[in-house]
XYZ file of C-alpha atoms in Angstrom:
254
model
C -59.927 19.535 19.592
C -56.957 21.699 18.844
C -53.926 21.825 21.035
C -54.929 25.396 22.035
C -58.150 24.082 23.483
C -56.479 21.487 25.728
C -56.129 22.215 29.400
C -52.750 23.700 30.481
C -52.489 21.451 33.547
C -49.670 19.028 32.635
C -51.585 16.358 34.583
C -53.898 16.005 31.583
C -51.132 15.203 29.187
C -50.915 11.683 27.748
C -48.075 9.414 28.967
C -44.956 9.609 26.801
C -44.051 6.184 25.372
C -40.449 5.015 24.891
C -39.607 5.400 21.305
C -38.359 2.013 20.232
C -38.901 0.220 17.030
C -40.874 -3.044 16.781
C -39.458 -6.396 16.309
C -38.193 -5.893 12.757
C -37.675 -2.150 12.863
C -41.302 -1.689 11.849
C -41.409 1.863 13.404
C -39.209 3.052 10.504
C -41.424 1.696 7.746
C -44.617 2.641 5.997
C -47.623 0.257 5.982
C -46.948 -1.086 2.468
C -43.441 -2.231 3.630
C -44.407 -3.444 7.019
C -47.520 -5.405 6.020
C -45.334 -7.879 4.027
C -44.961 -9.628 7.366
C -48.253 -11.585 7.917
C -47.762 -11.571 11.682
C -47.367 -7.745 11.832
C -50.411 -7.523 9.619
C -52.512 -9.621 11.916
C -51.342 -7.588 14.876
C -52.441 -4.298 13.219
C -55.786 -5.758 12.285
C -56.225 -6.752 16.017
C -55.175 -3.269 17.187
C -57.526 -1.418 14.717
C -60.299 -3.828 15.562
C -59.952 -3.156 19.297
C -59.727 0.477 18.910
C -62.679 0.642 16.565
C -64.964 -1.207 19.003
C -63.558 0.958 21.800
C -64.482 4.109 19.938
C -67.958 2.775 19.076
C -68.501 1.741 22.742
C -67.334 5.104 23.866
C -69.790 6.871 21.608
C -72.687 4.749 22.972
C -71.534 5.342 26.632
C -71.202 9.128 26.288
C -74.638 9.436 24.640
C -76.112 7.397 27.615
C -74.146 9.517 30.148
C -75.740 12.615 28.671
C -78.965 11.556 30.131
C -77.386 12.013 33.621
C -76.179 15.556 32.978
C -77.663 18.173 35.191
C -78.034 20.944 32.555
C -78.780 21.392 28.840
C -75.255 22.800 28.340
C -73.718 19.757 29.881
C -75.936 17.463 27.774
C -74.835 19.319 24.572
C -71.121 19.054 25.573
C -71.348 15.322 26.075
C -73.186 14.917 22.784
C -70.401 16.823 21.023
C -67.763 14.449 22.604
C -69.904 11.446 21.562
C -70.019 12.650 17.936
C -66.174 13.064 17.968
C -65.904 9.468 19.096
C -68.122 8.251 16.376
C -65.977 10.052 13.810
C -62.960 8.244 15.179
C -64.778 4.965 14.772
C -65.456 5.811 11.214
C -61.874 6.510 10.512
C -60.776 3.159 11.933
C -63.530 1.239 10.210
C -62.709 2.905 6.859
C -58.996 2.022 7.382
C -59.761 -1.678 7.991
C -61.816 -1.768 4.771
C -58.868 -0.039 2.908
C -56.517 -2.835 4.015
C -58.886 -5.629 2.859
C -60.493 -6.457 6.274
C -64.086 -6.720 7.223
C -64.474 -4.236 10.125
C -67.158 -6.305 12.078
C -64.973 -9.324 12.033
C -61.958 -7.274 13.237
C -63.921 -5.894 16.077
C -65.678 -9.020 17.172
C -62.883 -10.603 19.254
C -62.842 -7.631 21.584
C -66.583 -7.150 22.049
C -66.964 -9.470 25.081
C -64.052 -7.911 26.956
C -64.922 -4.276 26.412
C -68.564 -4.758 27.116
C -67.555 -6.672 30.328
C -65.393 -3.711 31.296
C -68.164 -1.215 30.766
C -70.630 -3.287 32.731
C -68.239 -3.664 35.640
C -67.608 0.105 35.675
C -71.091 1.471 35.008
C -71.295 4.960 36.651
C -74.026 5.499 39.241
C -74.264 9.127 38.679
C -73.069 12.126 36.616
C -69.820 12.683 38.525
C -68.680 9.017 38.356
C -69.441 9.218 34.576
C -67.082 12.155 34.150
C -64.248 10.470 36.192
C -64.642 7.444 34.055
C -64.491 9.359 30.867
C -61.389 11.186 32.034
C -59.551 8.486 34.049
C -60.646 5.299 32.526
C -60.427 6.265 28.959
C -57.167 7.912 29.437
C -55.597 4.907 30.914
C -56.689 2.845 27.655
C -55.400 5.731 25.480
C -51.982 5.682 27.264
C -51.889 1.970 26.568
C -52.480 2.373 22.930
C -50.045 5.122 22.603
C -47.362 2.948 23.923
C -48.336 0.317 21.300
C -48.292 3.079 18.706
C -44.585 3.614 19.129
C -44.063 0.191 17.580
C -46.215 0.656 14.582
C -45.508 1.564 10.868
C -45.539 5.358 10.250
C -49.016 5.171 8.454
C -50.787 3.093 11.145
C -49.189 5.157 13.825
C -50.415 8.398 12.519
C -54.005 7.039 12.388
C -53.870 5.600 15.867
C -52.620 8.768 17.470
C -55.105 10.741 15.595
C -58.068 8.736 16.967
C -56.673 8.872 20.342
C -56.815 12.619 20.437
C -58.787 14.219 23.444
C -62.324 14.861 22.469
C -62.762 17.354 25.130
C -63.108 15.046 28.044
C -60.047 16.263 29.988
C -60.786 20.058 30.509
C -64.523 19.451 30.880
C -64.182 16.636 33.475
C -61.529 18.430 35.495
C -63.647 21.626 35.632
C -66.837 19.853 36.700
C -65.242 17.502 39.267
C -63.236 20.195 40.879
C -66.314 22.362 41.182
C -68.243 19.450 42.818
C -65.489 18.795 45.324
C -65.252 22.545 46.155
C -69.063 22.534 46.875
C -68.961 19.326 48.937
C -65.450 17.923 49.931
C -67.058 14.618 50.893
C -67.479 13.979 47.234
C -63.798 13.683 46.789
C -63.402 10.604 48.907
C -66.079 8.556 46.996
C -64.698 9.533 43.612
C -61.040 8.747 44.698
C -62.264 5.282 45.495
C -64.073 4.903 42.185
C -61.023 6.107 40.232
C -58.925 3.548 41.954
C -61.389 0.769 40.828
C -61.323 2.197 37.277
C -57.492 1.937 37.333
C -57.479 -1.620 38.217
C -60.090 -2.605 35.762
C -58.641 -0.662 32.959
C -55.249 -2.096 33.461
C -56.551 -5.658 33.661
C -58.509 -5.039 30.464
C -55.417 -3.820 28.646
C -53.344 -6.831 29.726
C -56.147 -9.179 28.562
C -56.235 -7.529 25.121
C -52.686 -8.261 24.736
C -52.550 -11.817 26.285
C -55.562 -13.010 24.247
C -54.281 -12.025 20.850
C -50.942 -13.749 19.905
C -49.861 -11.535 17.063
C -50.527 -8.411 19.111
C -48.702 -9.659 22.168
C -45.586 -10.771 20.067
C -45.477 -7.231 18.497
C -45.656 -5.548 21.794
C -43.407 -7.740 23.839
C -40.850 -8.639 21.188
C -37.591 -9.942 22.362
C -34.453 -8.736 24.166
C -32.525 -8.427 20.909
C -35.149 -6.090 19.630
C -34.716 -3.751 22.539
C -38.228 -4.378 23.968
C -38.548 -7.228 26.513
C -40.763 -8.266 29.312
C -38.992 -5.910 31.713
C -39.984 -3.107 29.372
C -43.568 -4.208 29.550
C -43.285 -3.722 33.312
C -41.927 -0.330 32.872
C -44.574 0.592 30.400
C -47.476 -0.267 32.895
C -45.427 1.761 35.473
C -45.476 4.818 33.164
C -49.221 4.344 32.704
C -49.775 4.257 36.441
C -47.693 7.348 36.992
C -49.872 9.175 34.437
C -52.948 8.082 36.301
C -51.534 9.551 39.425
C -51.090 12.881 37.743
C -54.613 12.944 36.407
C -55.892 12.140 40.001
C -54.048 15.161 41.114
C -55.622 17.250 38.258
C -59.085 16.181 39.374
C -58.234 17.133 42.971
C -58.316 13.442 44.256
C -55.880 11.500 46.188
C -54.275 8.640 44.109
């Protein structure tokens, strides 16, 4: 999706991470230099593994959601989005192979958590599926963009590329707003659903960090590195604020 295709509403824009370097100034390095640190290398493998499985799961979910689409045009649109997600997965899988990692092994630690999230947030209808694709996936993307600010230049470029909007934003906003205009009662139900998604997505992001030592060390760092636990709190505040803007874009109360 090109920048010209993205919705003009600023509420659809991703959260802007604080630009700070990682624990050893990693953000100023390329992969060859940064990977000399085994703990950093392990953190990147974890990150790419989590993202790769997230993209694969997104592909599967969008393909499944297409069955709920009310028109053939909507089915085709979701199929196109699913295809884009699978291409993102392939880029991450290929990168893991390039750096000497077995992709399946890198993804495996995140399967249970991500599958659990999707089971707990399975949409009951077409509109809930759209809200999940827009709100739920965007929260996860905001989290990974925050992490990307602490990555080496090569890994950061790849991560930001695979987090690019595949068309969810404009499509979801258009369809959900039209549904609310047609029946304002829909808005209340979808607002409750979006709040649930917010809680589940944040919990999942926190679990991803807490369960992987190398990744949590890279993200939290230390006070001397300019990124401490207080900054982690501010990071999640920024993600929450971006969620509020997206809710407004959908025509829902936060």
